[in-house]
Short mmCIF file of N, CA and C in Angstrom, two decimals:
data_model
loop_
_atom_site.label_atom_id
_atom_site.label_comp_id
_atom_site.label_asym_id
_atom_site.label_seq_id
_atom_site.Cartn_x
_atom_site.Cartn_y
_atom_site.Cartn_z
N MET A 1 71.11 -70.02 -50.35
CA MET A 1 71.60 -68.67 -50.18
C MET A 1 72.96 -68.53 -50.87
N THR A 2 73.15 -67.43 -51.52
CA THR A 2 74.41 -67.15 -52.20
C THR A 2 75.54 -67.02 -51.18
N ARG A 3 76.65 -67.62 -51.48
CA ARG A 3 77.83 -67.47 -50.63
C ARG A 3 78.70 -66.37 -51.22
N PHE A 4 79.18 -65.50 -50.34
CA PHE A 4 80.02 -64.39 -50.77
C PHE A 4 81.42 -64.58 -50.22
N THR A 5 82.40 -64.19 -51.02
CA THR A 5 83.78 -64.21 -50.55
C THR A 5 83.98 -63.03 -49.60
N PRO A 6 85.01 -63.09 -48.77
CA PRO A 6 85.30 -61.94 -47.91
C PRO A 6 85.49 -60.65 -48.72
N GLU A 7 86.07 -60.78 -49.91
CA GLU A 7 86.28 -59.60 -50.76
C GLU A 7 84.94 -59.03 -51.25
N GLU A 8 84.02 -59.92 -51.61
CA GLU A 8 82.70 -59.45 -52.06
C GLU A 8 81.94 -58.76 -50.93
N LEU A 9 82.05 -59.32 -49.73
CA LEU A 9 81.39 -58.68 -48.59
C LEU A 9 82.01 -57.33 -48.30
N GLU A 10 83.33 -57.27 -48.33
CA GLU A 10 84.01 -55.99 -48.07
C GLU A 10 83.63 -54.95 -49.12
N ALA A 11 83.41 -55.37 -50.34
CA ALA A 11 83.01 -54.45 -51.41
C ALA A 11 81.62 -53.85 -51.16
N ALA A 12 80.83 -54.49 -50.30
CA ALA A 12 79.49 -53.99 -49.98
C ALA A 12 79.51 -52.90 -48.91
N ARG A 13 80.67 -52.68 -48.28
CA ARG A 13 80.79 -51.66 -47.24
C ARG A 13 80.32 -50.30 -47.78
N ASP A 14 79.58 -49.59 -46.96
CA ASP A 14 79.06 -48.24 -47.25
C ASP A 14 77.92 -48.22 -48.27
N ARG A 15 77.54 -49.38 -48.81
CA ARG A 15 76.38 -49.41 -49.72
C ARG A 15 75.12 -49.04 -48.97
N LEU A 16 74.15 -48.54 -49.71
CA LEU A 16 72.84 -48.24 -49.15
C LEU A 16 71.88 -49.35 -49.56
N VAL A 17 70.97 -49.70 -48.68
CA VAL A 17 69.97 -50.73 -48.95
C VAL A 17 68.61 -50.05 -48.93
N PRO A 18 67.84 -50.17 -49.99
CA PRO A 18 66.54 -49.48 -50.04
C PRO A 18 65.61 -49.92 -48.90
N ASP A 19 64.89 -48.95 -48.36
CA ASP A 19 63.88 -49.23 -47.36
C ASP A 19 62.75 -50.05 -47.98
N VAL A 20 62.04 -50.76 -47.13
CA VAL A 20 60.80 -51.43 -47.51
C VAL A 20 59.72 -50.67 -46.75
N VAL A 21 59.11 -49.68 -47.42
CA VAL A 21 58.19 -48.79 -46.72
C VAL A 21 56.99 -48.42 -47.59
N ALA A 22 55.97 -47.94 -46.91
CA ALA A 22 54.77 -47.40 -47.54
C ALA A 22 54.13 -46.47 -46.53
N ASP A 23 53.22 -45.65 -46.97
CA ASP A 23 52.50 -44.78 -46.05
C ASP A 23 51.56 -45.60 -45.17
N GLY A 24 51.42 -45.17 -43.91
CA GLY A 24 50.41 -45.72 -43.02
C GLY A 24 50.60 -47.16 -42.59
N LEU A 25 51.84 -47.63 -42.47
CA LEU A 25 52.09 -49.00 -42.01
C LEU A 25 51.62 -49.19 -40.57
N ARG A 26 51.33 -50.44 -40.21
CA ARG A 26 51.05 -50.75 -38.79
C ARG A 26 52.33 -50.60 -37.98
N VAL A 27 53.42 -51.21 -38.47
CA VAL A 27 54.70 -51.16 -37.77
C VAL A 27 55.82 -50.95 -38.78
N LEU A 28 56.67 -49.98 -38.50
CA LEU A 28 57.90 -49.78 -39.27
C LEU A 28 59.04 -50.23 -38.38
N PHE A 29 59.66 -51.37 -38.72
CA PHE A 29 60.81 -51.88 -37.98
C PHE A 29 62.04 -51.12 -38.43
N CYS A 30 62.89 -50.81 -37.48
CA CYS A 30 64.08 -50.02 -37.77
C CYS A 30 65.31 -50.71 -37.20
N GLY A 31 66.17 -51.19 -38.10
CA GLY A 31 67.43 -51.79 -37.68
C GLY A 31 68.46 -50.71 -37.36
N ILE A 32 69.61 -51.13 -36.89
CA ILE A 32 70.68 -50.19 -36.57
C ILE A 32 71.26 -49.64 -37.87
N ASN A 33 71.85 -50.51 -38.66
CA ASN A 33 72.34 -50.19 -40.00
C ASN A 33 72.55 -51.51 -40.73
N PRO A 34 72.61 -51.47 -42.05
CA PRO A 34 72.78 -52.73 -42.79
C PRO A 34 74.15 -53.34 -42.52
N GLY A 35 74.19 -54.64 -42.33
CA GLY A 35 75.45 -55.36 -42.27
C GLY A 35 75.94 -55.62 -43.69
N LEU A 36 77.12 -56.16 -43.81
CA LEU A 36 77.70 -56.38 -45.13
C LEU A 36 76.92 -57.42 -45.94
N MET A 37 76.38 -58.45 -45.28
CA MET A 37 75.58 -59.45 -45.99
C MET A 37 74.30 -58.81 -46.52
N THR A 38 73.67 -57.97 -45.71
CA THR A 38 72.47 -57.25 -46.15
C THR A 38 72.80 -56.37 -47.35
N ALA A 39 73.91 -55.66 -47.27
CA ALA A 39 74.29 -54.77 -48.37
C ALA A 39 74.63 -55.57 -49.63
N ALA A 40 75.28 -56.71 -49.46
CA ALA A 40 75.64 -57.54 -50.62
C ALA A 40 74.41 -58.12 -51.31
N THR A 41 73.40 -58.49 -50.52
CA THR A 41 72.20 -59.11 -51.10
C THR A 41 71.11 -58.10 -51.43
N GLY A 42 71.13 -56.95 -50.75
CA GLY A 42 70.05 -55.98 -50.89
C GLY A 42 68.82 -56.35 -50.08
N HIS A 43 68.96 -57.33 -49.18
CA HIS A 43 67.84 -57.81 -48.37
C HIS A 43 68.14 -57.56 -46.89
N HIS A 44 67.22 -56.93 -46.20
CA HIS A 44 67.39 -56.60 -44.79
C HIS A 44 67.50 -57.86 -43.93
N PHE A 45 68.32 -57.76 -42.87
CA PHE A 45 68.52 -58.84 -41.91
C PHE A 45 68.89 -60.15 -42.63
N ALA A 46 69.81 -60.07 -43.58
CA ALA A 46 70.15 -61.21 -44.44
C ALA A 46 71.17 -62.16 -43.83
N ARG A 47 71.88 -61.74 -42.81
CA ARG A 47 72.90 -62.62 -42.24
C ARG A 47 72.23 -63.87 -41.67
N PRO A 48 72.73 -65.06 -41.98
CA PRO A 48 72.07 -66.29 -41.53
C PRO A 48 71.85 -66.38 -40.01
N GLY A 49 72.73 -65.83 -39.21
CA GLY A 49 72.57 -65.90 -37.74
C GLY A 49 71.61 -64.87 -37.17
N ASN A 50 71.14 -63.96 -38.00
CA ASN A 50 70.21 -62.94 -37.50
C ASN A 50 68.84 -63.57 -37.29
N ARG A 51 68.23 -63.26 -36.17
CA ARG A 51 66.97 -63.90 -35.78
C ARG A 51 65.73 -63.08 -36.13
N PHE A 52 65.88 -61.97 -36.86
CA PHE A 52 64.73 -61.12 -37.15
C PHE A 52 63.58 -61.88 -37.81
N TRP A 53 63.87 -62.56 -38.91
CA TRP A 53 62.80 -63.23 -39.67
C TRP A 53 62.14 -64.34 -38.87
N PRO A 54 62.90 -65.23 -38.19
CA PRO A 54 62.25 -66.24 -37.36
C PRO A 54 61.41 -65.63 -36.23
N VAL A 55 61.94 -64.60 -35.58
CA VAL A 55 61.22 -63.98 -34.46
C VAL A 55 59.95 -63.27 -34.97
N LEU A 56 60.04 -62.66 -36.13
CA LEU A 56 58.86 -62.01 -36.70
C LEU A 56 57.74 -63.03 -36.88
N HIS A 57 58.10 -64.20 -37.36
CA HIS A 57 57.11 -65.27 -37.54
C HIS A 57 56.64 -65.83 -36.20
N LEU A 58 57.56 -66.16 -35.31
CA LEU A 58 57.20 -66.73 -34.01
C LEU A 58 56.28 -65.81 -33.21
N SER A 59 56.42 -64.51 -33.41
CA SER A 59 55.61 -63.53 -32.66
C SER A 59 54.22 -63.33 -33.27
N GLY A 60 53.98 -63.91 -34.44
CA GLY A 60 52.67 -63.79 -35.07
C GLY A 60 52.52 -62.65 -36.05
N PHE A 61 53.60 -61.92 -36.33
CA PHE A 61 53.51 -60.84 -37.31
C PHE A 61 53.31 -61.36 -38.73
N THR A 62 53.90 -62.53 -39.03
CA THR A 62 53.76 -63.13 -40.36
C THR A 62 53.22 -64.55 -40.22
N PRO A 63 52.40 -65.00 -41.16
CA PRO A 63 51.82 -66.33 -41.06
C PRO A 63 52.79 -67.46 -41.36
N ARG A 64 53.92 -67.13 -41.94
CA ARG A 64 54.96 -68.14 -42.21
C ARG A 64 56.31 -67.46 -42.10
N LEU A 65 57.34 -68.26 -42.02
CA LEU A 65 58.70 -67.74 -41.95
C LEU A 65 59.09 -67.21 -43.33
N LEU A 66 59.34 -65.92 -43.41
CA LEU A 66 59.78 -65.31 -44.66
C LEU A 66 61.29 -65.38 -44.77
N LYS A 67 61.77 -65.46 -46.00
CA LYS A 67 63.20 -65.35 -46.27
C LYS A 67 63.51 -63.86 -46.47
N PRO A 68 64.74 -63.44 -46.22
CA PRO A 68 65.08 -62.05 -46.48
C PRO A 68 64.74 -61.62 -47.90
N SER A 69 64.87 -62.52 -48.87
CA SER A 69 64.56 -62.17 -50.27
C SER A 69 63.07 -61.90 -50.49
N GLU A 70 62.24 -62.25 -49.51
CA GLU A 70 60.79 -62.00 -49.60
C GLU A 70 60.38 -60.76 -48.82
N GLN A 71 61.33 -59.89 -48.52
CA GLN A 71 61.07 -58.74 -47.66
C GLN A 71 59.93 -57.85 -48.14
N ARG A 72 59.70 -57.73 -49.43
CA ARG A 72 58.63 -56.86 -49.93
C ARG A 72 57.24 -57.38 -49.56
N GLU A 73 57.15 -58.67 -49.24
CA GLU A 73 55.89 -59.25 -48.79
C GLU A 73 55.42 -58.62 -47.47
N LEU A 74 56.36 -58.07 -46.71
CA LEU A 74 55.99 -57.42 -45.45
C LEU A 74 54.93 -56.34 -45.65
N LEU A 75 55.02 -55.63 -46.76
CA LEU A 75 54.08 -54.55 -47.01
C LEU A 75 52.64 -55.03 -47.00
N SER A 76 52.40 -56.27 -47.46
CA SER A 76 51.03 -56.80 -47.47
C SER A 76 50.51 -57.06 -46.07
N TYR A 77 51.39 -57.10 -45.07
CA TYR A 77 51.00 -57.27 -43.67
C TYR A 77 51.01 -55.94 -42.91
N GLY A 78 51.23 -54.85 -43.63
CA GLY A 78 51.28 -53.54 -42.98
C GLY A 78 52.57 -53.30 -42.23
N LEU A 79 53.64 -53.97 -42.66
CA LEU A 79 54.94 -53.88 -42.00
C LEU A 79 55.99 -53.34 -42.97
N GLY A 80 57.03 -52.72 -42.43
CA GLY A 80 58.12 -52.23 -43.26
C GLY A 80 59.43 -52.27 -42.50
N ILE A 81 60.51 -51.95 -43.21
CA ILE A 81 61.86 -51.96 -42.61
C ILE A 81 62.65 -50.75 -43.10
N THR A 82 63.35 -50.13 -42.17
CA THR A 82 64.31 -49.07 -42.46
C THR A 82 65.47 -49.25 -41.48
N ASN A 83 66.38 -48.29 -41.44
CA ASN A 83 67.52 -48.33 -40.53
C ASN A 83 67.79 -46.96 -39.92
N VAL A 84 68.41 -46.95 -38.75
CA VAL A 84 68.81 -45.68 -38.13
C VAL A 84 69.89 -45.03 -38.99
N VAL A 85 70.91 -45.79 -39.33
CA VAL A 85 72.00 -45.31 -40.18
C VAL A 85 71.94 -46.09 -41.49
N ALA A 86 71.99 -45.38 -42.60
CA ALA A 86 71.78 -46.01 -43.90
C ALA A 86 72.97 -46.81 -44.42
N ARG A 87 74.20 -46.40 -44.08
CA ARG A 87 75.36 -47.04 -44.69
C ARG A 87 75.70 -48.37 -44.05
N ALA A 88 76.16 -49.28 -44.88
CA ALA A 88 76.50 -50.62 -44.42
C ALA A 88 77.89 -50.65 -43.79
N SER A 89 78.00 -51.46 -42.75
CA SER A 89 79.30 -51.69 -42.10
C SER A 89 79.34 -53.13 -41.61
N ALA A 90 80.55 -53.59 -41.26
CA ALA A 90 80.69 -54.95 -40.76
C ALA A 90 80.09 -55.08 -39.36
N ARG A 91 80.23 -54.01 -38.55
CA ARG A 91 79.75 -54.03 -37.16
C ARG A 91 79.15 -52.67 -36.81
N ALA A 92 78.18 -52.69 -35.94
CA ALA A 92 77.53 -51.44 -35.52
C ALA A 92 78.50 -50.53 -34.77
N ASP A 93 79.53 -51.09 -34.12
CA ASP A 93 80.46 -50.24 -33.38
C ASP A 93 81.38 -49.43 -34.30
N GLU A 94 81.23 -49.61 -35.60
CA GLU A 94 81.97 -48.78 -36.56
C GLU A 94 81.27 -47.44 -36.80
N LEU A 95 80.06 -47.29 -36.29
CA LEU A 95 79.29 -46.06 -36.49
C LEU A 95 79.66 -45.04 -35.42
N SER A 96 79.69 -43.77 -35.82
CA SER A 96 80.03 -42.71 -34.87
C SER A 96 78.78 -42.20 -34.16
N ALA A 97 79.00 -41.55 -33.03
CA ALA A 97 77.89 -40.94 -32.29
C ALA A 97 77.15 -39.94 -33.17
N GLU A 98 77.88 -39.22 -34.00
CA GLU A 98 77.25 -38.24 -34.90
C GLU A 98 76.37 -38.95 -35.93
N GLU A 99 76.84 -40.09 -36.45
CA GLU A 99 76.01 -40.84 -37.41
C GLU A 99 74.70 -41.29 -36.76
N TYR A 100 74.77 -41.74 -35.53
CA TYR A 100 73.55 -42.14 -34.82
C TYR A 100 72.60 -40.94 -34.65
N ARG A 101 73.14 -39.81 -34.19
CA ARG A 101 72.30 -38.62 -33.98
C ARG A 101 71.66 -38.15 -35.29
N GLU A 102 72.47 -38.06 -36.34
CA GLU A 102 71.94 -37.66 -37.64
C GLU A 102 70.94 -38.69 -38.15
N GLY A 103 71.23 -39.97 -37.94
CA GLY A 103 70.30 -41.02 -38.33
C GLY A 103 68.98 -40.89 -37.60
N GLY A 104 69.02 -40.56 -36.31
CA GLY A 104 67.80 -40.36 -35.54
C GLY A 104 66.99 -39.19 -36.07
N ARG A 105 67.68 -38.12 -36.45
CA ARG A 105 66.99 -36.95 -37.01
C ARG A 105 66.31 -37.31 -38.33
N LEU A 106 67.03 -37.98 -39.20
CA LEU A 106 66.47 -38.39 -40.50
C LEU A 106 65.35 -39.41 -40.33
N LEU A 107 65.51 -40.32 -39.36
CA LEU A 107 64.48 -41.30 -39.09
C LEU A 107 63.20 -40.61 -38.62
N ALA A 108 63.33 -39.63 -37.75
CA ALA A 108 62.15 -38.90 -37.26
C ALA A 108 61.43 -38.22 -38.42
N GLU A 109 62.18 -37.65 -39.35
CA GLU A 109 61.57 -37.03 -40.54
C GLU A 109 60.82 -38.08 -41.37
N LYS A 110 61.45 -39.24 -41.57
CA LYS A 110 60.85 -40.31 -42.36
C LYS A 110 59.55 -40.80 -41.70
N VAL A 111 59.60 -41.00 -40.39
CA VAL A 111 58.43 -41.49 -39.66
C VAL A 111 57.30 -40.45 -39.72
N ALA A 112 57.64 -39.19 -39.55
CA ALA A 112 56.62 -38.14 -39.62
C ALA A 112 55.98 -38.11 -41.01
N ARG A 113 56.77 -38.36 -42.04
CA ARG A 113 56.27 -38.35 -43.42
C ARG A 113 55.42 -39.59 -43.73
N LEU A 114 55.86 -40.77 -43.28
CA LEU A 114 55.18 -42.02 -43.61
C LEU A 114 54.01 -42.35 -42.68
N GLY A 115 54.07 -41.87 -41.45
CA GLY A 115 52.98 -42.06 -40.50
C GLY A 115 52.64 -43.49 -40.12
N PRO A 116 53.64 -44.34 -39.79
CA PRO A 116 53.27 -45.67 -39.29
C PRO A 116 52.62 -45.54 -37.91
N ARG A 117 51.79 -46.52 -37.53
CA ARG A 117 51.22 -46.51 -36.18
C ARG A 117 52.32 -46.63 -35.13
N TRP A 118 53.27 -47.51 -35.41
CA TRP A 118 54.38 -47.76 -34.49
C TRP A 118 55.71 -47.74 -35.23
N LEU A 119 56.71 -47.14 -34.63
CA LEU A 119 58.11 -47.28 -35.03
C LEU A 119 58.72 -48.25 -34.03
N ALA A 120 59.28 -49.34 -34.51
CA ALA A 120 59.90 -50.35 -33.65
C ALA A 120 61.39 -50.38 -33.93
N VAL A 121 62.17 -49.82 -33.02
CA VAL A 121 63.63 -49.80 -33.17
C VAL A 121 64.19 -51.08 -32.56
N VAL A 122 64.90 -51.87 -33.37
CA VAL A 122 65.47 -53.12 -32.87
C VAL A 122 66.89 -52.87 -32.37
N GLY A 123 66.98 -52.70 -31.08
CA GLY A 123 68.27 -52.44 -30.43
C GLY A 123 68.17 -51.24 -29.51
N VAL A 124 68.19 -51.49 -28.21
CA VAL A 124 68.06 -50.40 -27.24
C VAL A 124 69.26 -49.46 -27.29
N THR A 125 70.45 -49.99 -27.53
CA THR A 125 71.64 -49.14 -27.60
C THR A 125 71.55 -48.18 -28.77
N ALA A 126 71.09 -48.67 -29.92
CA ALA A 126 70.92 -47.80 -31.09
C ALA A 126 69.86 -46.73 -30.82
N TYR A 127 68.76 -47.11 -30.19
CA TYR A 127 67.71 -46.15 -29.86
C TYR A 127 68.26 -45.06 -28.94
N ARG A 128 68.97 -45.47 -27.90
CA ARG A 128 69.54 -44.49 -26.95
C ARG A 128 70.45 -43.51 -27.67
N ALA A 129 71.30 -44.03 -28.56
CA ALA A 129 72.25 -43.17 -29.28
C ALA A 129 71.55 -42.25 -30.28
N ALA A 130 70.57 -42.77 -31.00
CA ALA A 130 69.90 -41.99 -32.04
C ALA A 130 69.01 -40.90 -31.46
N PHE A 131 68.40 -41.16 -30.31
CA PHE A 131 67.44 -40.22 -29.76
C PHE A 131 67.89 -39.62 -28.43
N ASP A 132 69.16 -39.81 -28.09
CA ASP A 132 69.75 -39.24 -26.89
C ASP A 132 68.87 -39.51 -25.66
N ASP A 133 68.50 -40.76 -25.51
CA ASP A 133 67.65 -41.20 -24.40
C ASP A 133 68.39 -42.29 -23.65
N LYS A 134 69.26 -41.90 -22.75
CA LYS A 134 70.17 -42.84 -22.06
C LYS A 134 69.45 -43.83 -21.17
N LYS A 135 68.21 -43.53 -20.77
CA LYS A 135 67.50 -44.39 -19.83
C LYS A 135 66.48 -45.31 -20.50
N ALA A 136 66.39 -45.28 -21.81
CA ALA A 136 65.41 -46.11 -22.51
C ALA A 136 65.66 -47.59 -22.22
N VAL A 137 64.58 -48.33 -22.13
CA VAL A 137 64.63 -49.78 -21.97
C VAL A 137 63.75 -50.41 -23.03
N VAL A 138 63.87 -51.71 -23.21
CA VAL A 138 63.02 -52.43 -24.17
C VAL A 138 61.56 -52.26 -23.76
N GLY A 139 60.72 -51.99 -24.74
CA GLY A 139 59.29 -51.82 -24.51
C GLY A 139 58.79 -50.53 -25.10
N PRO A 140 57.52 -50.17 -24.83
CA PRO A 140 56.96 -48.93 -25.36
C PRO A 140 57.64 -47.73 -24.73
N GLN A 141 57.79 -46.67 -25.50
CA GLN A 141 58.46 -45.45 -25.04
C GLN A 141 57.43 -44.33 -24.86
N GLU A 142 57.79 -43.34 -24.09
CA GLU A 142 56.94 -42.16 -23.94
C GLU A 142 56.95 -41.32 -25.22
N ARG A 143 58.07 -41.32 -25.90
CA ARG A 143 58.26 -40.51 -27.11
C ARG A 143 57.26 -40.90 -28.20
N THR A 144 56.78 -39.90 -28.88
CA THR A 144 56.04 -40.13 -30.13
C THR A 144 56.72 -39.30 -31.21
N ILE A 145 56.54 -39.72 -32.44
CA ILE A 145 57.09 -38.97 -33.59
C ILE A 145 55.90 -38.71 -34.49
N GLY A 146 55.50 -37.46 -34.58
CA GLY A 146 54.26 -37.15 -35.28
C GLY A 146 53.16 -37.90 -34.56
N GLY A 147 52.37 -38.68 -35.26
CA GLY A 147 51.33 -39.49 -34.64
C GLY A 147 51.77 -40.91 -34.35
N SER A 148 53.05 -41.21 -34.53
CA SER A 148 53.55 -42.58 -34.37
C SER A 148 54.07 -42.83 -32.96
N ARG A 149 53.66 -43.95 -32.40
CA ARG A 149 54.20 -44.38 -31.11
C ARG A 149 55.52 -45.11 -31.37
N VAL A 150 56.33 -45.24 -30.32
CA VAL A 150 57.66 -45.84 -30.45
C VAL A 150 57.80 -47.02 -29.48
N TRP A 151 58.36 -48.10 -29.98
CA TRP A 151 58.64 -49.29 -29.16
C TRP A 151 60.07 -49.70 -29.43
N VAL A 152 60.81 -50.01 -28.39
CA VAL A 152 62.17 -50.52 -28.54
C VAL A 152 62.14 -52.03 -28.34
N LEU A 153 62.68 -52.73 -29.31
CA LEU A 153 62.75 -54.19 -29.28
C LEU A 153 64.20 -54.64 -29.08
N PRO A 154 64.40 -55.87 -28.61
CA PRO A 154 65.76 -56.37 -28.52
C PRO A 154 66.38 -56.54 -29.90
N ASN A 155 67.68 -56.39 -29.96
CA ASN A 155 68.41 -56.56 -31.21
C ASN A 155 68.42 -58.04 -31.58
N PRO A 156 67.93 -58.39 -32.79
CA PRO A 156 67.86 -59.81 -33.17
C PRO A 156 69.18 -60.41 -33.65
N SER A 157 70.24 -59.64 -33.59
CA SER A 157 71.55 -60.18 -34.00
C SER A 157 71.87 -61.44 -33.21
N GLY A 158 72.51 -62.38 -33.86
CA GLY A 158 72.96 -63.58 -33.18
C GLY A 158 73.97 -63.28 -32.09
N LEU A 159 74.55 -62.08 -32.11
CA LEU A 159 75.52 -61.69 -31.08
C LEU A 159 74.85 -61.28 -29.78
N ASN A 160 73.54 -61.04 -29.80
CA ASN A 160 72.81 -60.62 -28.62
C ASN A 160 72.42 -61.85 -27.81
N ALA A 161 73.30 -62.27 -26.92
CA ALA A 161 73.08 -63.49 -26.14
C ALA A 161 72.13 -63.27 -24.97
N HIS A 162 71.80 -62.02 -24.66
CA HIS A 162 70.90 -61.74 -23.53
C HIS A 162 69.46 -62.18 -23.82
N TRP A 163 69.13 -62.30 -25.10
CA TRP A 163 67.77 -62.66 -25.50
C TRP A 163 67.80 -63.92 -26.36
N THR A 164 66.91 -64.85 -26.07
CA THR A 164 66.74 -66.02 -26.92
C THR A 164 65.70 -65.68 -27.99
N ALA A 165 65.58 -66.52 -28.98
CA ALA A 165 64.54 -66.31 -30.00
C ALA A 165 63.16 -66.33 -29.33
N ALA A 166 62.97 -67.20 -28.36
CA ALA A 166 61.67 -67.30 -27.68
C ALA A 166 61.36 -66.04 -26.88
N THR A 167 62.32 -65.51 -26.12
CA THR A 167 62.04 -64.31 -25.33
C THR A 167 61.90 -63.08 -26.23
N MET A 168 62.65 -63.06 -27.33
CA MET A 168 62.46 -61.98 -28.30
C MET A 168 61.07 -62.03 -28.90
N ALA A 169 60.63 -63.24 -29.27
CA ALA A 169 59.31 -63.40 -29.87
C ALA A 169 58.22 -62.91 -28.91
N GLU A 170 58.40 -63.13 -27.62
CA GLU A 170 57.43 -62.64 -26.64
C GLU A 170 57.36 -61.11 -26.68
N GLU A 171 58.50 -60.46 -26.76
CA GLU A 171 58.52 -58.98 -26.80
C GLU A 171 57.94 -58.47 -28.12
N PHE A 172 58.30 -59.11 -29.22
CA PHE A 172 57.73 -58.73 -30.52
C PHE A 172 56.21 -58.91 -30.48
N ALA A 173 55.75 -59.99 -29.84
CA ALA A 173 54.30 -60.26 -29.76
C ALA A 173 53.59 -59.19 -28.94
N ARG A 174 54.23 -58.69 -27.90
CA ARG A 174 53.64 -57.58 -27.13
C ARG A 174 53.38 -56.38 -28.05
N LEU A 175 54.35 -56.08 -28.90
CA LEU A 175 54.17 -54.99 -29.87
C LEU A 175 53.06 -55.33 -30.85
N ARG A 176 53.03 -56.57 -31.34
CA ARG A 176 52.00 -56.95 -32.30
C ARG A 176 50.61 -56.73 -31.71
N VAL A 177 50.40 -57.14 -30.47
CA VAL A 177 49.10 -56.95 -29.82
C VAL A 177 48.77 -55.46 -29.72
N ALA A 178 49.74 -54.65 -29.33
CA ALA A 178 49.52 -53.21 -29.23
C ALA A 178 49.18 -52.62 -30.60
N ALA A 179 49.87 -53.08 -31.64
CA ALA A 179 49.63 -52.57 -33.00
C ALA A 179 48.25 -52.97 -33.50
N GLU A 180 47.78 -54.15 -33.11
CA GLU A 180 46.45 -54.61 -33.52
C GLU A 180 45.35 -53.82 -32.82
N GLN A 181 45.65 -53.32 -31.63
CA GLN A 181 44.66 -52.57 -30.86
C GLN A 181 44.54 -51.13 -31.32
N GLY A 182 45.45 -50.71 -32.20
CA GLY A 182 45.34 -49.36 -32.73
C GLY A 182 46.38 -48.44 -32.35
#
């Protein structure tokens, strides 16, 4: 993996990272917003401590552990990635409540247009802020967007100590089973 200087990472602030999407996906995973490592590399969930890629594999979504640089391979499994807020920042707490609300509105438009079976938001706090649903918990939601069902997953950031890779993989696997059933 390429090593970046602090200056190179800081230069990635506010960059946009292209979505990995297609029409009719089984699951569209939605991160909070790109971190600086993701923005610097152009690959989603690129920070080495982020557990997204290992958990995706452990849960059975992918047959092998993918590297962030292999993100386009997700499309062959009917999976994609987007974000609630498009701009990159060092930490999610740098985002404003308005950015979350606007991100939720734009995300709903994107989901209605692309029509995935499931939208999976990784991070209950981001989901609550984006969709003004203060009582949301991890798991399937009552909300639908167009014909898409919504599931909230734990945030795979290494900073999320409440969930281990194993317990996250169990929750991701619950979604995988639901997505396979239609």
